[in-house]
PDB file of C-alpha atoms in Angstrom:
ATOM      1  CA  UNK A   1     -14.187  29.887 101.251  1.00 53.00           C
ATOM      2  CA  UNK A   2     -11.198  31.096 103.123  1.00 65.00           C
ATOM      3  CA  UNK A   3     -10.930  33.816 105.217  1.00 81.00           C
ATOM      4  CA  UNK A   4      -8.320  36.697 104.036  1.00 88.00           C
ATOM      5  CA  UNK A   5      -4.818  36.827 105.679  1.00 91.00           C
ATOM      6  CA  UNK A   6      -5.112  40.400 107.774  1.00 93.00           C
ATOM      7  CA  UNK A   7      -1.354  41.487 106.750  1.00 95.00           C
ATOM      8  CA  UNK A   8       0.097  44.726 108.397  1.00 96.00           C
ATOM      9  CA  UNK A   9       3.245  45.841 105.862  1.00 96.00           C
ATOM     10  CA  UNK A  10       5.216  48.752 108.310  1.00 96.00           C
ATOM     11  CA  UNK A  11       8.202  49.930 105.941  1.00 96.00           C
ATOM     12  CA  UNK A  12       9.115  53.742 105.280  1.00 95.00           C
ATOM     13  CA  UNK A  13      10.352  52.491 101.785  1.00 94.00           C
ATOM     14  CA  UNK A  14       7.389  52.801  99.388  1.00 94.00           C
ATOM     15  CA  UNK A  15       8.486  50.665  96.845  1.00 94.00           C
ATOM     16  CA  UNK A  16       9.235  47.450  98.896  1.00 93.00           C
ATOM     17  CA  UNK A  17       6.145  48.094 100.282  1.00 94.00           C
ATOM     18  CA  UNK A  18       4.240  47.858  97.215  1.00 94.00           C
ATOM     19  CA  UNK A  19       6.097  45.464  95.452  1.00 94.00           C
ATOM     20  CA  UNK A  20       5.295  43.393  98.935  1.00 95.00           C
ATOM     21  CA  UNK A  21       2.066  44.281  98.692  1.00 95.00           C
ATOM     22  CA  UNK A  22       1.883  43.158  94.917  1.00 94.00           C
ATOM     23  CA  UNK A  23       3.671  39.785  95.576  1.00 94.00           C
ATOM     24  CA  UNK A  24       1.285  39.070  98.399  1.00 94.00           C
ATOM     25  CA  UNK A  25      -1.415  39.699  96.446  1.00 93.00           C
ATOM     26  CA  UNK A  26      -0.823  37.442  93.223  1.00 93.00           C
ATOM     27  CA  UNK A  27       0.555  34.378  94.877  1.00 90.00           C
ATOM     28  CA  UNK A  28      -1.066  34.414  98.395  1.00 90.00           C
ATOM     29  CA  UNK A  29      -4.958  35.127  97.895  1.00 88.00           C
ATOM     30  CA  UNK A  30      -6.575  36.430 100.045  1.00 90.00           C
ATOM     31  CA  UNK A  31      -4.864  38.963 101.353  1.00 92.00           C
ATOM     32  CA  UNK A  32      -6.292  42.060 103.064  1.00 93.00           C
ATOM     33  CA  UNK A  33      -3.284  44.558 103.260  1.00 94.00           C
ATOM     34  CA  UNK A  34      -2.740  47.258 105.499  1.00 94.00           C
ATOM     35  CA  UNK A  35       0.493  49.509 104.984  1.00 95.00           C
ATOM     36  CA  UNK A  36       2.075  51.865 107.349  1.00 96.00           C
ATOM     37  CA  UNK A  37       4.889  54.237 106.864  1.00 96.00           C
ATOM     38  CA  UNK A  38       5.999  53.952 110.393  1.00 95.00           C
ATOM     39  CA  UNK A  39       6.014  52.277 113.915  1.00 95.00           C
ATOM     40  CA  UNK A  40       4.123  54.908 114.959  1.00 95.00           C
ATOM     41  CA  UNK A  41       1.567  54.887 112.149  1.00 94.00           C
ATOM     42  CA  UNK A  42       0.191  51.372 112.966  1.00 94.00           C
ATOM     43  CA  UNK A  43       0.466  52.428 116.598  1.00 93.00           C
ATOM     44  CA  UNK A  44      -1.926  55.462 115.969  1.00 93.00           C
ATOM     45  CA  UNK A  45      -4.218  52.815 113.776  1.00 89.00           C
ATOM     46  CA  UNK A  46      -5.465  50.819 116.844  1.00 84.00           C
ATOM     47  CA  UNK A  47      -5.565  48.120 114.845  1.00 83.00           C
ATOM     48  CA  UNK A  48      -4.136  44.791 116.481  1.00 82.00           C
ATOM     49  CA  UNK A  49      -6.146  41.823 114.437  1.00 85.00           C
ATOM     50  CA  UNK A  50      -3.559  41.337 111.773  1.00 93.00           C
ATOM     51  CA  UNK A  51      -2.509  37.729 111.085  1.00 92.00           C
ATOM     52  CA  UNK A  52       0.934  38.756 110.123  1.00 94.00           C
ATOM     53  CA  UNK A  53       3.389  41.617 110.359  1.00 94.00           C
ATOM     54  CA  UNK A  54       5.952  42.593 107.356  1.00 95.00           C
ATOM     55  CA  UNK A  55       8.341  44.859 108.669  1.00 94.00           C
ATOM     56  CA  UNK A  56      12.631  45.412 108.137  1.00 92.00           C
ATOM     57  CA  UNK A  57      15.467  44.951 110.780  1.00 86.00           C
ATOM     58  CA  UNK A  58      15.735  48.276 112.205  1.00 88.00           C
ATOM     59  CA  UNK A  59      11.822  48.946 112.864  1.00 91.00           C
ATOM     60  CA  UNK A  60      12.069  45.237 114.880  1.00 89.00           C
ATOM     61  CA  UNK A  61      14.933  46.081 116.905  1.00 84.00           C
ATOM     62  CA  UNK A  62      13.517  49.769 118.098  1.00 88.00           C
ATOM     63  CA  UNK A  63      10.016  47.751 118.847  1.00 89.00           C
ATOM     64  CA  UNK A  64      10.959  44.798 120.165  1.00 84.00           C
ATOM     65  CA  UNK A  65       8.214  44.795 122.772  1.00 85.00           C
ATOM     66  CA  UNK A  66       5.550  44.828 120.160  1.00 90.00           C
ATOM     67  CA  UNK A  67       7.313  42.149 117.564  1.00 87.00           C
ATOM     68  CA  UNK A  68       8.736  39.839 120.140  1.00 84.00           C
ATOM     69  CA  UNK A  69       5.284  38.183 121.152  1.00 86.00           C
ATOM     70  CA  UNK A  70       4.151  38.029 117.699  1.00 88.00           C
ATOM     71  CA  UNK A  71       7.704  36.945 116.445  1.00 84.00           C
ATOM     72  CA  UNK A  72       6.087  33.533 114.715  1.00 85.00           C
ATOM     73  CA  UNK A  73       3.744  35.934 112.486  1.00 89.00           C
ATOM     74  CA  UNK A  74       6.359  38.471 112.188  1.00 90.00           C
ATOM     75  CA  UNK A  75       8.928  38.493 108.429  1.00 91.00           C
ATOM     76  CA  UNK A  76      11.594  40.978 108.746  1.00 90.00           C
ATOM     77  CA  UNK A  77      13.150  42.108 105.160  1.00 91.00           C
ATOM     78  CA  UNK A  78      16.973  41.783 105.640  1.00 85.00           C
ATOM     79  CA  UNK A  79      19.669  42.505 102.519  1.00 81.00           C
ATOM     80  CA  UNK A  80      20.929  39.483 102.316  1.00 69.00           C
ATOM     81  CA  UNK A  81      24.398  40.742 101.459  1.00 55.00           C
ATOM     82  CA  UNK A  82      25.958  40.632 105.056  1.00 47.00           C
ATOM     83  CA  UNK A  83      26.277  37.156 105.937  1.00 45.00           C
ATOM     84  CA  UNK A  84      22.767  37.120 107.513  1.00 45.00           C
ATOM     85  CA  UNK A  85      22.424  33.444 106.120  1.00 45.00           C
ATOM     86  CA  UNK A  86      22.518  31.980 109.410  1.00 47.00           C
ATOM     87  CA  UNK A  87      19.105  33.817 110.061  1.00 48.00           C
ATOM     88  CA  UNK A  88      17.032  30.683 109.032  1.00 48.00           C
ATOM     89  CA  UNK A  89      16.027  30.419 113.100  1.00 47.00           C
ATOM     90  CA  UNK A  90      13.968  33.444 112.138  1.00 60.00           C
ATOM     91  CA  UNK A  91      11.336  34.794 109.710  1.00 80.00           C
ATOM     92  CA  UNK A  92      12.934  36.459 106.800  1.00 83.00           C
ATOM     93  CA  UNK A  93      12.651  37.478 103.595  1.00 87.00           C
ATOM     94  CA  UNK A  94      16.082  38.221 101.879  1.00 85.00           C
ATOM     95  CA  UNK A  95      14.960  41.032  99.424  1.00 88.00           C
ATOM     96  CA  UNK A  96      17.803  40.847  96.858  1.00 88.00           C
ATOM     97  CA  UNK A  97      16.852  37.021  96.579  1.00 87.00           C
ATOM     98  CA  UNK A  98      15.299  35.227  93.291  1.00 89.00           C
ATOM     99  CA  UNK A  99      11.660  35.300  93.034  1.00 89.00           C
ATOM    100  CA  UNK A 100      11.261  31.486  93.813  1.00 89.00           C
ATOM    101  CA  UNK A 101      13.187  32.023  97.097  1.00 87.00           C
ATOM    102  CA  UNK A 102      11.136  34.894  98.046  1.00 89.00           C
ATOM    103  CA  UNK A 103       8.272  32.898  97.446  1.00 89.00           C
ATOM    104  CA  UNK A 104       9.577  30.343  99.197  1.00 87.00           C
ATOM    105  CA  UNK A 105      10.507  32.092 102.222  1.00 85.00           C
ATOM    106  CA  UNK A 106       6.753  33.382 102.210  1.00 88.00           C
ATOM    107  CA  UNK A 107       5.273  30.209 102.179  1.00 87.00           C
ATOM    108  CA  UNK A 108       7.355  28.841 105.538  1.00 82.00           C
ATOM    109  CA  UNK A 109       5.695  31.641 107.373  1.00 83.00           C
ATOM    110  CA  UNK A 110       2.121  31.175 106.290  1.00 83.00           C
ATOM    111  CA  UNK A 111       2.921  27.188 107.252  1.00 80.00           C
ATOM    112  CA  UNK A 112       4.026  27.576 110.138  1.00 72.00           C
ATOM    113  CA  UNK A 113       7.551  26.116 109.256  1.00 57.00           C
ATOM    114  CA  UNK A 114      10.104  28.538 110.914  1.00 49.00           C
ATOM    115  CA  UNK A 115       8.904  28.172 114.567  1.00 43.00           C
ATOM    116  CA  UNK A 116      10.086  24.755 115.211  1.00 39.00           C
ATOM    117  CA  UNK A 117      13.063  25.775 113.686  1.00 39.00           C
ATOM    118  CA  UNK A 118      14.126  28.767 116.399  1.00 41.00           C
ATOM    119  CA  UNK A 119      12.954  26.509 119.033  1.00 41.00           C
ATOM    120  CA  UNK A 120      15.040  22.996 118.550  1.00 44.00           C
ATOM    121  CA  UNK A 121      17.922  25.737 117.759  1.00 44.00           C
ATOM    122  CA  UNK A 122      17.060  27.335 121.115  1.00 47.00           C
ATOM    123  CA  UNK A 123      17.192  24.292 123.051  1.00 50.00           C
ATOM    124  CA  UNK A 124      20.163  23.243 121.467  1.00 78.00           C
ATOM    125  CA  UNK A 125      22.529  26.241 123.043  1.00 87.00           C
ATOM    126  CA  UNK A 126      23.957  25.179 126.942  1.00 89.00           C
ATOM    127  CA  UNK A 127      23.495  27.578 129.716  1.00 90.00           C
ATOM    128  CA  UNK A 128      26.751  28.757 129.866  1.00 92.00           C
ATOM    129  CA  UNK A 129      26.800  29.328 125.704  1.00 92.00           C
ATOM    130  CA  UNK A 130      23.672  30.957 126.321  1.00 93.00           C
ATOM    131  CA  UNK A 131      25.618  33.886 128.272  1.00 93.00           C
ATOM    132  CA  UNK A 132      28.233  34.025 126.433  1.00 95.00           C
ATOM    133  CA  UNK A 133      25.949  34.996 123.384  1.00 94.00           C
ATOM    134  CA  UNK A 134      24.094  37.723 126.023  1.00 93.00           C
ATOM    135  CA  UNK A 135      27.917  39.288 126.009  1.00 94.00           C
ATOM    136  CA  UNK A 136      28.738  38.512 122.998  1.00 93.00           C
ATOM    137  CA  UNK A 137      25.296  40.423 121.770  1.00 91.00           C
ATOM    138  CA  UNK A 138      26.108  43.003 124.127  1.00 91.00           C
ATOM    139  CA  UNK A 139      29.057  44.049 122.203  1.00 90.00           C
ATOM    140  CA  UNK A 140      31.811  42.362 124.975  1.00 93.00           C
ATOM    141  CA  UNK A 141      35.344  41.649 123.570  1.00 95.00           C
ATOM    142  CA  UNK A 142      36.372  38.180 124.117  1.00 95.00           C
ATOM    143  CA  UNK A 143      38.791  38.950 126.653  1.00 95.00           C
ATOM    144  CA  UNK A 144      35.720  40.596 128.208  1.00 95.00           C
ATOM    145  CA  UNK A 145      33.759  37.891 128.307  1.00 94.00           C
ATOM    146  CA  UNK A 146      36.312  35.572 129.641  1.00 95.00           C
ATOM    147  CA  UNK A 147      36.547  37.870 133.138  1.00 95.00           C
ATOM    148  CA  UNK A 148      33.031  38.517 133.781  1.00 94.00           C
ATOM    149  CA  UNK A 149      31.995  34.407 133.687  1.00 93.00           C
ATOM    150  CA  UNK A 150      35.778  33.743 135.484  1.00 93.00           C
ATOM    151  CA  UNK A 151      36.791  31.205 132.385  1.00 94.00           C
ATOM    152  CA  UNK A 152      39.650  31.348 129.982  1.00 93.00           C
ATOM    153  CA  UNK A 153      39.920  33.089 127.123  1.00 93.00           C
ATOM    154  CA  UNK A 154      40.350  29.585 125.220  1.00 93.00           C
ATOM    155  CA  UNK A 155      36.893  28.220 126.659  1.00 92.00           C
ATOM    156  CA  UNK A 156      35.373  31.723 125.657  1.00 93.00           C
ATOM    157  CA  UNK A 157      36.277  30.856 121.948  1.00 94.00           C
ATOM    158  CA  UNK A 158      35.592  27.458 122.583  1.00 92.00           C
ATOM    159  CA  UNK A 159      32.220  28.623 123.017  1.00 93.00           C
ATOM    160  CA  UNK A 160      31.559  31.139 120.389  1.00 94.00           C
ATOM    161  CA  UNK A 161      32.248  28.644 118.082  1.00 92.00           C
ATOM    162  CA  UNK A 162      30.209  26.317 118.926  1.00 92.00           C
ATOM    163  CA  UNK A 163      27.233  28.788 119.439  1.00 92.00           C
ATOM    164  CA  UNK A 164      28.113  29.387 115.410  1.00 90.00           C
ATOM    165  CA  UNK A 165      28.383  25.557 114.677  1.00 88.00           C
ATOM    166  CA  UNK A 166      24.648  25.020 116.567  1.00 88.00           C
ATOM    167  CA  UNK A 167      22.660  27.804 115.162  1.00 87.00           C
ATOM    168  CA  UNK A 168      24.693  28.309 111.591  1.00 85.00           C
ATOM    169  CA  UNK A 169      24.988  31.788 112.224  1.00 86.00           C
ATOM    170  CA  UNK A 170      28.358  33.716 111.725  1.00 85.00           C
ATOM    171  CA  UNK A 171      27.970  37.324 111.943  1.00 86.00           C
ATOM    172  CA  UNK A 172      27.237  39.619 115.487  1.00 87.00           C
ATOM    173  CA  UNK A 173      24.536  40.824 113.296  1.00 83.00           C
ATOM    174  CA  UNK A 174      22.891  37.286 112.582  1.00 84.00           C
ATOM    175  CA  UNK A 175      23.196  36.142 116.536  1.00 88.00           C
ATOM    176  CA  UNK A 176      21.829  39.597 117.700  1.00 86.00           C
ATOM    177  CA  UNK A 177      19.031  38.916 115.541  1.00 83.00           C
ATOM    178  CA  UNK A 178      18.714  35.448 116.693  1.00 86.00           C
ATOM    179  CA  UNK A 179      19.297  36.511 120.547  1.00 87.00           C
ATOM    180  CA  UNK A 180      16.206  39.428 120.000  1.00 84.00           C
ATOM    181  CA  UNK A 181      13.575  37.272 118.082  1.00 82.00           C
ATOM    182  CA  UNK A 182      14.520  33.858 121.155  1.00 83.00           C
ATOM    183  CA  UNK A 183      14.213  36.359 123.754  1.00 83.00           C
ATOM    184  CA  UNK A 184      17.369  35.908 125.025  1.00 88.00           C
ATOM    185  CA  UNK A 185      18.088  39.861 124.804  1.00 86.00           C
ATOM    186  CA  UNK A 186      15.825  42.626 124.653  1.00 78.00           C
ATOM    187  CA  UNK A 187      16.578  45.328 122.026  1.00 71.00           C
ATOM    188  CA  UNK A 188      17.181  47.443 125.154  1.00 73.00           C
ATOM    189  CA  UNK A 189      20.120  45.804 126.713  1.00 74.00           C
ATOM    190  CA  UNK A 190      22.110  46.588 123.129  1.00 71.00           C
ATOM    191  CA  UNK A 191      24.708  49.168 122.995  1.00 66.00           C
ATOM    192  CA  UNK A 192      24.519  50.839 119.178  1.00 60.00           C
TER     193      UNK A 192
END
C-alpha cells in the first residue's frame, strides 16, 4: 500500500483551490490535502512534512526563502497567456490549459521529471550570460547593462539572445521566474 502524497495547496482563490484539490484527488490517489488561504496561514500551521507545495506566482516571489529549497516539490499556477512558455525549466501548471496537459504537467512533478530539466538548462548559461540575466532580471536597460560589465551594447544583445535561445524563454517575466526558482536572484534583489 502506498503512502499518501502530504500536499500543501496555498492560494487565496477558492475555486482553483478546490478544483486543485478535486483534480488531485481523482487522478493522483492518495492524496492527503491541506489548503491555506495565505502565506501566512501555512506559516501559523507549523506544519512542514508536506511532500509537495501548490502555490501561484506572486505567493513564490514574496516567499522565496521558503519555496526556493523546496523548488523540486514546489508547482506554481501561472496563466499561461503571457508568453510564460519558456517556463518548462520550472514546475508549472498552466491553468487555462486542456485537462490532458494539466494532467500531464502533474505527473512530471510527482516523477521527478522537471529537475533535470532546470539543471542541464542551468549549466548551459556562461558566466558572463549568467550576469547579464542578474541585470537583465533586475530591470537594467540594455544600454545599462552594457556599462556596468564594460562591453558593448552589441555583445549585451548578443547575449540576451542567446540566454533566450538556451533556456527557450522570451519574456522578463519567464527569465525572472527562471533566475528565482535556479537561485540566481533572490526575490529580494527585484525592483517591482
Amino acid at each position: 500500500m502506498y503512502r499518501s502524497k502530504q500536499i500543501a495547496i496555498i492560494l487565496p482563490d477558492t475555486l482553483q483551490g478546490v478544483g486543485l484539490q478535486s483534480m488531485l484527488t481523482d487522478y493522483f490517489p492518495p492524496v492527503e490535502i491541506s489548503h491555506y488561504p495565505t502565506f501566512e496561514a501555512l506559516s501559523t500551521s507549523g506544519n512542514d512534512t508536506f511532500d509537495y507545495y501548490f502555490t501561484n506566482a506572486a505567493l513564490f516571489v514574496l516567499n522565496t526563502d521558503f519555496f526556493l529549497p523546496r523548488r523540486s516539490k514546489t508547482m506554481i499556477l501561472i496563466d499561461g497567456t503571457e508568453g510564460e512558455g519558456g517556463l518548462s525549466a520550472t514546475n508549472h501548471i498552466t491553468i487555462k490549459a486542456p485537462l490532458e496537459i494539466i494532467i500531464e504537467q502533474l505527473e512530471q512533478l510527482f516523477t521527478g521529471d522537471n529537475n533535470s530539466i532546470s539543471c542541464e538548462n542551468n549549466k548551459e548559461l556562461s558566466t558572463r550570460e549568467t550576469n547579464v540575466l542578474q541585470l537583465i532580471v533586475k530591470g537594467s536597460t540594455n544600454k545599462e547593462i552594457a556599462d556596468k560589465l564594460n562591453i558593448s551594447l552589441n555583445t549585451v544583445l548578443s547575449h540576451r539572445k542567446n540566454i533566450t535561445t538556451k533556456l527557450g524563454i522570451k519574456t522578463v517575466s519567464g527569465l525572472t521566474f527562471y533566475a528565482i526558482m535556479n537561485g540566481i536572484i533572490s526575490g529580494d534583489e527585484i525592483e517591482l
